[in-house]
Amino acid sequence: MGSLATVATFQDGTWANGQFASIRGGIEGSTTSTNGANGTWSNHFTSGSAAVMEVNPSTGLVPGATVYSKFALRTSSGVTNPATVTMGTGVVALSGNSTQTMVDAVRFRAYLSGNHTCNSTTVTQPGGVSYLRGTATTYTTAGASITGPTITLPKGTDTTAGPGRTVCFEFSLANDATADAANGADFSVTWPFTTFIGT
């Protein structure tokens, strides 16, 4: 008699599936918020969709006069970690009869305002301000490439945005501005704010 042995080799396995998703949300900006919470907030993902700041007073620059603008930033709902924001170098766009002489004649500085106001009394508010561009005694030009400190935005929750922080922009025309710079010329500047959201 003969015998036949059948050997079967079985392979088996188990799998683990991990599902990952990035946070839903990001950073929002507002030119109308007066307290870091109210006003209209929107995403401005590209330079083409940049928020247009209002200038106060809205009259044109004259030598020795100062005008102010503001831009508030916050984490949107769904961002449950703080965000670190860096203000980048302004991108200057000349228009009309403007020249680099005009750009160089505009003095500029930017700082964080604790009480969300941006006017001639802001820098003297209790606790002072934190300068992003320029210092208490120095200014820079609008398109200058200068590395400044970062802005920390508090986290929000799954359903509510985080409290906003307000960046004040201060512009003035140098007292010794030439006629070429001070005679109806105009230009625009777009500032990028680069954001890192993490733990």
JSON list of C-alpha atoms in Angstrom, two decimals:
[
{"chain": "A", "resi": 1, "resn": "MET", "atom": "CA", "xyz": [0.00, 0.00, 0.00]},
{"chain": "A", "resi": 2, "resn": "GLY", "atom": "CA", "xyz": [1.12, 3.46, -0.66]},
{"chain": "A", "resi": 3, "resn": "SER", "atom": "CA", "xyz": [0.32, 6.65, 1.22]},
{"chain": "A", "resi": 4, "resn": "LEU", "atom": "CA", "xyz": [-0.06, 10.19, -0.12]},
{"chain": "A", "resi": 5, "resn": "ALA", "atom": "CA", "xyz": [0.58, 13.12, 2.17]},
{"chain": "A", "resi": 6, "resn": "THR", "atom": "CA", "xyz": [-0.68, 16.58, 1.23]},
{"chain": "A", "resi": 7, "resn": "VAL", "atom": "CA", "xyz": [1.03, 19.48, 2.89]},
{"chain": "A", "resi": 8, "resn": "ALA", "atom": "CA", "xyz": [-0.82, 22.78, 2.77]},
{"chain": "A", "resi": 9, "resn": "THR", "atom": "CA", "xyz": [0.87, 26.05, 3.63]},
{"chain": "A", "resi": 10, "resn": "PHE", "atom": "CA", "xyz": [-1.47, 28.81, 4.67]},
{"chain": "A", "resi": 11, "resn": "GLN", "atom": "CA", "xyz": [-0.64, 32.54, 4.67]},
{"chain": "A", "resi": 12, "resn": "ASP", "atom": "CA", "xyz": [-2.71, 34.88, 6.74]},
{"chain": "A", "resi": 13, "resn": "GLY", "atom": "CA", "xyz": [-2.46, 38.51, 7.62]},
{"chain": "A", "resi": 14, "resn": "THR", "atom": "CA", "xyz": [-4.04, 41.33, 9.50]},
{"chain": "A", "resi": 15, "resn": "TRP", "atom": "CA", "xyz": [-4.17, 44.96, 8.51]},
{"chain": "A", "resi": 16, "resn": "ALA", "atom": "CA", "xyz": [-4.39, 48.18, 10.37]},
{"chain": "A", "resi": 17, "resn": "ASN", "atom": "CA", "xyz": [-5.94, 51.23, 8.76]},
{"chain": "A", "resi": 18, "resn": "GLY", "atom": "CA", "xyz": [-5.17, 54.70, 9.96]},
{"chain": "A", "resi": 19, "resn": "GLN", "atom": "CA", "xyz": [-7.18, 57.66, 8.78]},
{"chain": "A", "resi": 20, "resn": "PHE", "atom": "CA", "xyz": [-5.58, 61.06, 8.89]},
{"chain": "A", "resi": 21, "resn": "ALA", "atom": "CA", "xyz": [-6.97, 64.48, 8.20]},
{"chain": "A", "resi": 22, "resn": "SER", "atom": "CA", "xyz": [-5.55, 67.95, 8.39]},
{"chain": "A", "resi": 23, "resn": "ILE", "atom": "CA", "xyz": [-7.31, 70.56, 10.44]},
{"chain": "A", "resi": 24, "resn": "ARG", "atom": "CA", "xyz": [-10.24, 72.32, 8.86]},
{"chain": "A", "resi": 25, "resn": "GLY", "atom": "CA", "xyz": [-9.64, 76.02, 9.02]},
{"chain": "A", "resi": 26, "resn": "GLY", "atom": "CA", "xyz": [-6.73, 78.39, 8.98]},
{"chain": "A", "resi": 27, "resn": "ILE", "atom": "CA", "xyz": [-6.06, 82.06, 9.55]},
{"chain": "A", "resi": 28, "resn": "GLU", "atom": "CA", "xyz": [-8.58, 84.83, 8.98]},
{"chain": "A", "resi": 29, "resn": "GLY", "atom": "CA", "xyz": [-8.05, 88.55, 8.59]},
{"chain": "A", "resi": 30, "resn": "SER", "atom": "CA", "xyz": [-10.21, 91.61, 9.15]},
{"chain": "A", "resi": 31, "resn": "THR", "atom": "CA", "xyz": [-9.84, 95.30, 8.41]},
{"chain": "A", "resi": 32, "resn": "THR", "atom": "CA", "xyz": [-13.02, 96.23, 10.31]},
{"chain": "A", "resi": 33, "resn": "SER", "atom": "CA", "xyz": [-12.69, 94.49, 13.68]},
{"chain": "A", "resi": 34, "resn": "THR", "atom": "CA", "xyz": [-12.44, 96.86, 16.64]},
{"chain": "A", "resi": 35, "resn": "ASN", "atom": "CA", "xyz": [-11.87, 94.28, 19.38]},
{"chain": "A", "resi": 36, "resn": "GLY", "atom": "CA", "xyz": [-10.42, 91.19, 17.70]},
{"chain": "A", "resi": 37, "resn": "ALA", "atom": "CA", "xyz": [-13.81, 89.48, 17.59]},
{"chain": "A", "resi": 38, "resn": "ASN", "atom": "CA", "xyz": [-16.39, 91.65, 15.81]},
{"chain": "A", "resi": 39, "resn": "GLY", "atom": "CA", "xyz": [-16.27, 92.89, 12.23]},
{"chain": "A", "resi": 40, "resn": "THR", "atom": "CA", "xyz": [-16.02, 90.96, 8.99]},
{"chain": "A", "resi": 41, "resn": "TRP", "atom": "CA", "xyz": [-13.43, 88.17, 8.79]},
{"chain": "A", "resi": 42, "resn": "SER", "atom": "CA", "xyz": [-12.26, 86.42, 5.64]},
{"chain": "A", "resi": 43, "resn": "ASN", "atom": "CA", "xyz": [-9.51, 84.17, 4.29]},
{"chain": "A", "resi": 44, "resn": "HIS", "atom": "CA", "xyz": [-6.98, 85.90, 2.04]},
{"chain": "A", "resi": 45, "resn": "PHE", "atom": "CA", "xyz": [-4.97, 83.03, 0.62]},
{"chain": "A", "resi": 46, "resn": "THR", "atom": "CA", "xyz": [-3.23, 84.85, -2.25]},
{"chain": "A", "resi": 47, "resn": "SER", "atom": "CA", "xyz": [-1.85, 88.29, -2.99]},
{"chain": "A", "resi": 48, "resn": "GLY", "atom": "CA", "xyz": [-4.67, 88.71, -5.49]},
{"chain": "A", "resi": 49, "resn": "SER", "atom": "CA", "xyz": [-7.24, 88.34, -2.71]},
{"chain": "A", "resi": 50, "resn": "ALA", "atom": "CA", "xyz": [-5.38, 90.49, -0.18]},
{"chain": "A", "resi": 51, "resn": "ALA", "atom": "CA", "xyz": [-7.48, 92.57, 2.19]},
{"chain": "A", "resi": 52, "resn": "VAL", "atom": "CA", "xyz": [-7.48, 96.28, 1.36]},
{"chain": "A", "resi": 53, "resn": "MET", "atom": "CA", "xyz": [-6.82, 98.29, 4.50]},
{"chain": "A", "resi": 54, "resn": "GLU", "atom": "CA", "xyz": [-8.61, 101.52, 5.26]},
{"chain": "A", "resi": 55, "resn": "VAL", "atom": "CA", "xyz": [-6.44, 104.54, 5.96]},
{"chain": "A", "resi": 56, "resn": "ASN", "atom": "CA", "xyz": [-7.27, 106.99, 8.74]},
{"chain": "A", "resi": 57, "resn": "PRO", "atom": "CA", "xyz": [-7.36, 109.86, 8.06]},
{"chain": "A", "resi": 58, "resn": "SER", "atom": "CA", "xyz": [-8.14, 109.11, 4.43]},
{"chain": "A", "resi": 59, "resn": "THR", "atom": "CA", "xyz": [-6.50, 112.25, 3.04]},
{"chain": "A", "resi": 60, "resn": "GLY", "atom": "CA", "xyz": [-3.31, 111.92, 1.02]},
{"chain": "A", "resi": 61, "resn": "LEU", "atom": "CA", "xyz": [0.08, 112.02, 2.69]},
{"chain": "A", "resi": 62, "resn": "VAL", "atom": "CA", "xyz": [1.76, 115.37, 3.20]},
{"chain": "A", "resi": 63, "resn": "PRO", "atom": "CA", "xyz": [5.24, 115.90, 4.66]},
{"chain": "A", "resi": 64, "resn": "GLY", "atom": "CA", "xyz": [5.16, 115.58, 8.44]},
{"chain": "A", "resi": 65, "resn": "ALA", "atom": "CA", "xyz": [1.65, 114.09, 8.64]},
{"chain": "A", "resi": 66, "resn": "THR", "atom": "CA", "xyz": [0.93, 110.52, 9.78]},
{"chain": "A", "resi": 67, "resn": "VAL", "atom": "CA", "xyz": [-1.85, 108.14, 8.74]},
{"chain": "A", "resi": 68, "resn": "TYR", "atom": "CA", "xyz": [-2.82, 104.78, 10.22]},
{"chain": "A", "resi": 69, "resn": "SER", "atom": "CA", "xyz": [-4.24, 101.45, 9.02]},
{"chain": "A", "resi": 70, "resn": "LYS", "atom": "CA", "xyz": [-4.92, 98.19, 10.79]},
{"chain": "A", "resi": 71, "resn": "PHE", "atom": "CA", "xyz": [-5.26, 94.50, 10.03]},
{"chain": "A", "resi": 72, "resn": "ALA", "atom": "CA", "xyz": [-6.51, 91.98, 12.57]},
{"chain": "A", "resi": 73, "resn": "LEU", "atom": "CA", "xyz": [-5.57, 88.29, 12.50]},
{"chain": "A", "resi": 74, "resn": "ARG", "atom": "CA", "xyz": [-7.04, 85.24, 14.21]},
{"chain": "A", "resi": 75, "resn": "THR", "atom": "CA", "xyz": [-7.21, 81.46, 13.99]},
{"chain": "A", "resi": 76, "resn": "SER", "atom": "CA", "xyz": [-10.46, 80.26, 12.44]},
{"chain": "A", "resi": 77, "resn": "SER", "atom": "CA", "xyz": [-12.78, 77.71, 14.00]},
{"chain": "A", "resi": 78, "resn": "GLY", "atom": "CA", "xyz": [-11.34, 74.21, 13.83]},
{"chain": "A", "resi": 79, "resn": "VAL", "atom": "CA", "xyz": [-7.81, 75.38, 14.63]},
{"chain": "A", "resi": 80, "resn": "THR", "atom": "CA", "xyz": [-7.19, 73.97, 18.09]},
{"chain": "A", "resi": 81, "resn": "ASN", "atom": "CA", "xyz": [-3.49, 74.75, 18.27]},
{"chain": "A", "resi": 82, "resn": "PRO", "atom": "CA", "xyz": [-1.84, 78.16, 18.55]},
{"chain": "A", "resi": 83, "resn": "ALA", "atom": "CA", "xyz": [-0.50, 79.69, 15.34]},
{"chain": "A", "resi": 84, "resn": "THR", "atom": "CA", "xyz": [2.77, 81.52, 14.76]},
{"chain": "A", "resi": 85, "resn": "VAL", "atom": "CA", "xyz": [2.65, 84.25, 12.13]},
{"chain": "A", "resi": 86, "resn": "THR", "atom": "CA", "xyz": [5.56, 86.05, 10.49]},
{"chain": "A", "resi": 87, "resn": "MET", "atom": "CA", "xyz": [5.05, 89.30, 8.62]},
{"chain": "A", "resi": 88, "resn": "GLY", "atom": "CA", "xyz": [6.99, 89.17, 5.36]},
{"chain": "A", "resi": 89, "resn": "THR", "atom": "CA", "xyz": [8.57, 91.76, 3.12]},
{"chain": "A", "resi": 90, "resn": "GLY", "atom": "CA", "xyz": [6.12, 94.11, 1.44]},
{"chain": "A", "resi": 91, "resn": "VAL", "atom": "CA", "xyz": [5.68, 93.78, -2.31]},
{"chain": "A", "resi": 92, "resn": "VAL", "atom": "CA", "xyz": [5.58, 97.26, -3.85]},
{"chain": "A", "resi": 93, "resn": "ALA", "atom": "CA", "xyz": [3.53, 98.02, -6.98]},
{"chain": "A", "resi": 94, "resn": "LEU", "atom": "CA", "xyz": [4.10, 101.40, -8.61]},
{"chain": "A", "resi": 95, "resn": "SER", "atom": "CA", "xyz": [1.16, 103.04, -10.36]},
{"chain": "A", "resi": 96, "resn": "GLY", "atom": "CA", "xyz": [0.46, 106.23, -12.24]},
{"chain": "A", "resi": 97, "resn": "ASN", "atom": "CA", "xyz": [3.39, 108.59, -12.02]},
{"chain": "A", "resi": 98, "resn": "SER", "atom": "CA", "xyz": [4.92, 107.03, -8.91]},
{"chain": "A", "resi": 99, "resn": "THR", "atom": "CA", "xyz": [8.62, 106.18, -8.72]},
{"chain": "A", "resi": 100, "resn": "GLN", "atom": "CA", "xyz": [10.98, 104.53, -6.28]},
{"chain": "A", "resi": 101, "resn": "THR", "atom": "CA", "xyz": [11.64, 108.04, -4.95]},
{"chain": "A", "resi": 102, "resn": "MET", "atom": "CA", "xyz": [8.10, 108.12, -3.61]},
{"chain": "A", "resi": 103, "resn": "VAL", "atom": "CA", "xyz": [8.46, 104.66, -2.04]},
{"chain": "A", "resi": 104, "resn": "ASP", "atom": "CA", "xyz": [11.68, 105.64, -0.30]},
{"chain": "A", "resi": 105, "resn": "ALA", "atom": "CA", "xyz": [10.11, 108.86, 1.02]},
{"chain": "A", "resi": 106, "resn": "VAL", "atom": "CA", "xyz": [7.30, 107.07, 2.89]},
{"chain": "A", "resi": 107, "resn": "ARG", "atom": "CA", "xyz": [8.31, 106.16, 6.43]},
{"chain": "A", "resi": 108, "resn": "PHE", "atom": "CA", "xyz": [6.66, 103.07, 7.85]},
{"chain": "A", "resi": 109, "resn": "ARG", "atom": "CA", "xyz": [6.43, 100.96, 10.96]},
{"chain": "A", "resi": 110, "resn": "ALA", "atom": "CA", "xyz": [4.09, 98.21, 12.18]},
{"chain": "A", "resi": 111, "resn": "TYR", "atom": "CA", "xyz": [3.28, 97.05, 15.69]},
{"chain": "A", "resi": 112, "resn": "LEU", "atom": "CA", "xyz": [0.83, 94.95, 17.66]},
{"chain": "A", "resi": 113, "resn": "SER", "atom": "CA", "xyz": [-1.83, 96.88, 19.55]},
{"chain": "A", "resi": 114, "resn": "GLY", "atom": "CA", "xyz": [-3.08, 95.37, 22.78]},
{"chain": "A", "resi": 115, "resn": "ASN", "atom": "CA", "xyz": [-6.32, 97.37, 22.76]},
{"chain": "A", "resi": 116, "resn": "HIS", "atom": "CA", "xyz": [-6.91, 97.05, 18.98]},
{"chain": "A", "resi": 117, "resn": "THR", "atom": "CA", "xyz": [-6.73, 100.82, 18.36]},
{"chain": "A", "resi": 118, "resn": "CYS", "atom": "CA", "xyz": [-4.45, 102.34, 15.74]},
{"chain": "A", "resi": 119, "resn": "ASN", "atom": "CA", "xyz": [-3.97, 106.09, 16.08]},
{"chain": "A", "resi": 120, "resn": "SER", "atom": "CA", "xyz": [-1.57, 108.67, 17.48]},
{"chain": "A", "resi": 121, "resn": "THR", "atom": "CA", "xyz": [-2.13, 107.42, 21.06]},
{"chain": "A", "resi": 122, "resn": "THR", "atom": "CA", "xyz": [-1.61, 103.70, 20.39]},
{"chain": "A", "resi": 123, "resn": "VAL", "atom": "CA", "xyz": [2.10, 103.58, 21.17]},
{"chain": "A", "resi": 124, "resn": "THR", "atom": "CA", "xyz": [1.49, 105.12, 24.60]},
{"chain": "A", "resi": 125, "resn": "GLN", "atom": "CA", "xyz": [-1.16, 102.60, 25.67]},
{"chain": "A", "resi": 126, "resn": "PRO", "atom": "CA", "xyz": [-0.48, 100.72, 28.94]},
{"chain": "A", "resi": 127, "resn": "GLY", "atom": "CA", "xyz": [2.09, 98.03, 28.32]},
{"chain": "A", "resi": 128, "resn": "GLY", "atom": "CA", "xyz": [3.26, 99.69, 25.13]},
{"chain": "A", "resi": 129, "resn": "VAL", "atom": "CA", "xyz": [3.30, 97.93, 21.77]},
{"chain": "A", "resi": 130, "resn": "SER", "atom": "CA", "xyz": [5.33, 95.15, 20.18]},
{"chain": "A", "resi": 131, "resn": "TYR", "atom": "CA", "xyz": [7.08, 96.32, 17.01]},
{"chain": "A", "resi": 132, "resn": "LEU", "atom": "CA", "xyz": [7.06, 94.10, 13.92]},
{"chain": "A", "resi": 133, "resn": "ARG", "atom": "CA", "xyz": [8.76, 96.69, 11.69]},
{"chain": "A", "resi": 134, "resn": "GLY", "atom": "CA", "xyz": [10.71, 99.69, 12.92]},
{"chain": "A", "resi": 135, "resn": "THR", "atom": "CA", "xyz": [11.13, 100.62, 16.58]},
{"chain": "A", "resi": 136, "resn": "ALA", "atom": "CA", "xyz": [9.88, 103.27, 18.96]},
{"chain": "A", "resi": 137, "resn": "THR", "atom": "CA", "xyz": [12.41, 105.70, 17.49]},
{"chain": "A", "resi": 138, "resn": "THR", "atom": "CA", "xyz": [13.12, 104.38, 13.98]},
{"chain": "A", "resi": 139, "resn": "TYR", "atom": "CA", "xyz": [11.16, 103.77, 10.80]},
{"chain": "A", "resi": 140, "resn": "THR", "atom": "CA", "xyz": [11.72, 101.72, 7.67]},
{"chain": "A", "resi": 141, "resn": "THR", "atom": "CA", "xyz": [10.51, 101.90, 4.09]},
{"chain": "A", "resi": 142, "resn": "ALA", "atom": "CA", "xyz": [7.42, 100.05, 2.93]},
{"chain": "A", "resi": 143, "resn": "GLY", "atom": "CA", "xyz": [9.29, 97.49, 0.82]},
{"chain": "A", "resi": 144, "resn": "ALA", "atom": "CA", "xyz": [12.30, 97.00, 3.08]},
{"chain": "A", "resi": 145, "resn": "SER", "atom": "CA", "xyz": [13.39, 93.42, 3.72]},
{"chain": "A", "resi": 146, "resn": "ILE", "atom": "CA", "xyz": [13.66, 93.27, 7.49]},
{"chain": "A", "resi": 147, "resn": "THR", "atom": "CA", "xyz": [13.19, 90.26, 9.76]},
{"chain": "A", "resi": 148, "resn": "GLY", "atom": "CA", "xyz": [10.85, 91.06, 12.61]},
{"chain": "A", "resi": 149, "resn": "PRO", "atom": "CA", "xyz": [9.44, 89.12, 15.57]},
{"chain": "A", "resi": 150, "resn": "THR", "atom": "CA", "xyz": [6.61, 86.64, 15.16]},
{"chain": "A", "resi": 151, "resn": "ILE", "atom": "CA", "xyz": [2.98, 87.01, 16.16]},
{"chain": "A", "resi": 152, "resn": "THR", "atom": "CA", "xyz": [1.37, 84.32, 18.30]},
{"chain": "A", "resi": 153, "resn": "LEU", "atom": "CA", "xyz": [-2.33, 83.77, 17.66]},
{"chain": "A", "resi": 154, "resn": "PRO", "atom": "CA", "xyz": [-4.28, 81.94, 20.38]},
{"chain": "A", "resi": 155, "resn": "LYS", "atom": "CA", "xyz": [-6.06, 78.75, 19.37]},
{"chain": "A", "resi": 156, "resn": "GLY", "atom": "CA", "xyz": [-9.77, 78.48, 18.77]},
{"chain": "A", "resi": 157, "resn": "THR", "atom": "CA", "xyz": [-12.09, 75.53, 19.23]},
{"chain": "A", "resi": 158, "resn": "ASP", "atom": "CA", "xyz": [-13.86, 73.18, 16.86]},
{"chain": "A", "resi": 159, "resn": "THR", "atom": "CA", "xyz": [-16.71, 75.67, 16.59]},
{"chain": "A", "resi": 160, "resn": "THR", "atom": "CA", "xyz": [-15.30, 79.10, 17.49]},
{"chain": "A", "resi": 161, "resn": "ALA", "atom": "CA", "xyz": [-12.46, 81.24, 16.18]},
{"chain": "A", "resi": 162, "resn": "GLY", "atom": "CA", "xyz": [-9.60, 82.28, 18.41]},
{"chain": "A", "resi": 163, "resn": "PRO", "atom": "CA", "xyz": [-9.29, 85.81, 19.81]},
{"chain": "A", "resi": 164, "resn": "GLY", "atom": "CA", "xyz": [-7.82, 88.20, 17.27]},
{"chain": "A", "resi": 165, "resn": "ARG", "atom": "CA", "xyz": [-4.69, 90.33, 17.43]},
{"chain": "A", "resi": 166, "resn": "THR", "atom": "CA", "xyz": [-4.43, 93.69, 15.70]},
{"chain": "A", "resi": 167, "resn": "VAL", "atom": "CA", "xyz": [-1.47, 94.88, 13.65]},
{"chain": "A", "resi": 168, "resn": "CYS", "atom": "CA", "xyz": [-1.22, 98.66, 13.30]},
{"chain": "A", "resi": 169, "resn": "PHE", "atom": "CA", "xyz": [0.44, 100.24, 10.29]},
{"chain": "A", "resi": 170, "resn": "GLU", "atom": "CA", "xyz": [1.80, 103.78, 10.60]},
{"chain": "A", "resi": 171, "resn": "PHE", "atom": "CA", "xyz": [2.80, 105.77, 7.53]},
{"chain": "A", "resi": 172, "resn": "SER", "atom": "CA", "xyz": [4.22, 109.25, 7.14]},
{"chain": "A", "resi": 173, "resn": "LEU", "atom": "CA", "xyz": [5.92, 111.25, 4.42]},
{"chain": "A", "resi": 174, "resn": "ALA", "atom": "CA", "xyz": [9.38, 112.48, 5.27]},
{"chain": "A", "resi": 175, "resn": "ASN", "atom": "CA", "xyz": [9.64, 116.19, 5.99]},
{"chain": "A", "resi": 176, "resn": "ASP", "atom": "CA", "xyz": [12.38, 116.50, 3.39]},
{"chain": "A", "resi": 177, "resn": "ALA", "atom": "CA", "xyz": [10.45, 114.64, 0.68]},
{"chain": "A", "resi": 178, "resn": "THR", "atom": "CA", "xyz": [11.23, 115.98, -2.77]},
{"chain": "A", "resi": 179, "resn": "ALA", "atom": "CA", "xyz": [8.63, 117.41, -5.09]},
{"chain": "A", "resi": 180, "resn": "ASP", "atom": "CA", "xyz": [8.84, 114.24, -7.19]},
{"chain": "A", "resi": 181, "resn": "ALA", "atom": "CA", "xyz": [7.76, 112.20, -4.17]},
{"chain": "A", "resi": 182, "resn": "ALA", "atom": "CA", "xyz": [5.16, 114.55, -2.79]},
{"chain": "A", "resi": 183, "resn": "ASN", "atom": "CA", "xyz": [3.31, 115.63, -5.92]},
{"chain": "A", "resi": 184, "resn": "GLY", "atom": "CA", "xyz": [0.37, 113.28, -6.42]},
{"chain": "A", "resi": 185, "resn": "ALA", "atom": "CA", "xyz": [2.32, 110.06, -6.83]},
{"chain": "A", "resi": 186, "resn": "ASP", "atom": "CA", "xyz": [0.89, 106.82, -5.49]},
{"chain": "A", "resi": 187, "resn": "PHE", "atom": "CA", "xyz": [1.83, 103.18, -5.03]},
{"chain": "A", "resi": 188, "resn": "SER", "atom": "CA", "xyz": [0.53, 100.10, -3.22]},
{"chain": "A", "resi": 189, "resn": "VAL", "atom": "CA", "xyz": [2.20, 97.57, -0.94]},
{"chain": "A", "resi": 190, "resn": "THR", "atom": "CA", "xyz": [1.06, 94.01, -0.24]},
{"chain": "A", "resi": 191, "resn": "TRP", "atom": "CA", "xyz": [2.40, 92.33, 2.91]},
{"chain": "A", "resi": 192, "resn": "PRO", "atom": "CA", "xyz": [2.34, 88.54, 3.27]},
{"chain": "A", "resi": 193, "resn": "PHE", "atom": "CA", "xyz": [1.71, 86.93, 6.65]},
{"chain": "A", "resi": 194, "resn": "THR", "atom": "CA", "xyz": [3.15, 83.41, 6.76]},
{"chain": "A", "resi": 195, "resn": "THR", "atom": "CA", "xyz": [1.55, 81.07, 9.27]},
{"chain": "A", "resi": 196, "resn": "PHE", "atom": "CA", "xyz": [2.67, 77.93, 11.07]},
{"chain": "A", "resi": 197, "resn": "ILE", "atom": "CA", "xyz": [0.02, 75.99, 12.99]},
{"chain": "A", "resi": 198, "resn": "GLY", "atom": "CA", "xyz": [1.36, 73.34, 15.34]},
{"chain": "A", "resi": 199, "resn": "THR", "atom": "CA", "xyz": [1.69, 72.15, 18.89]}
]
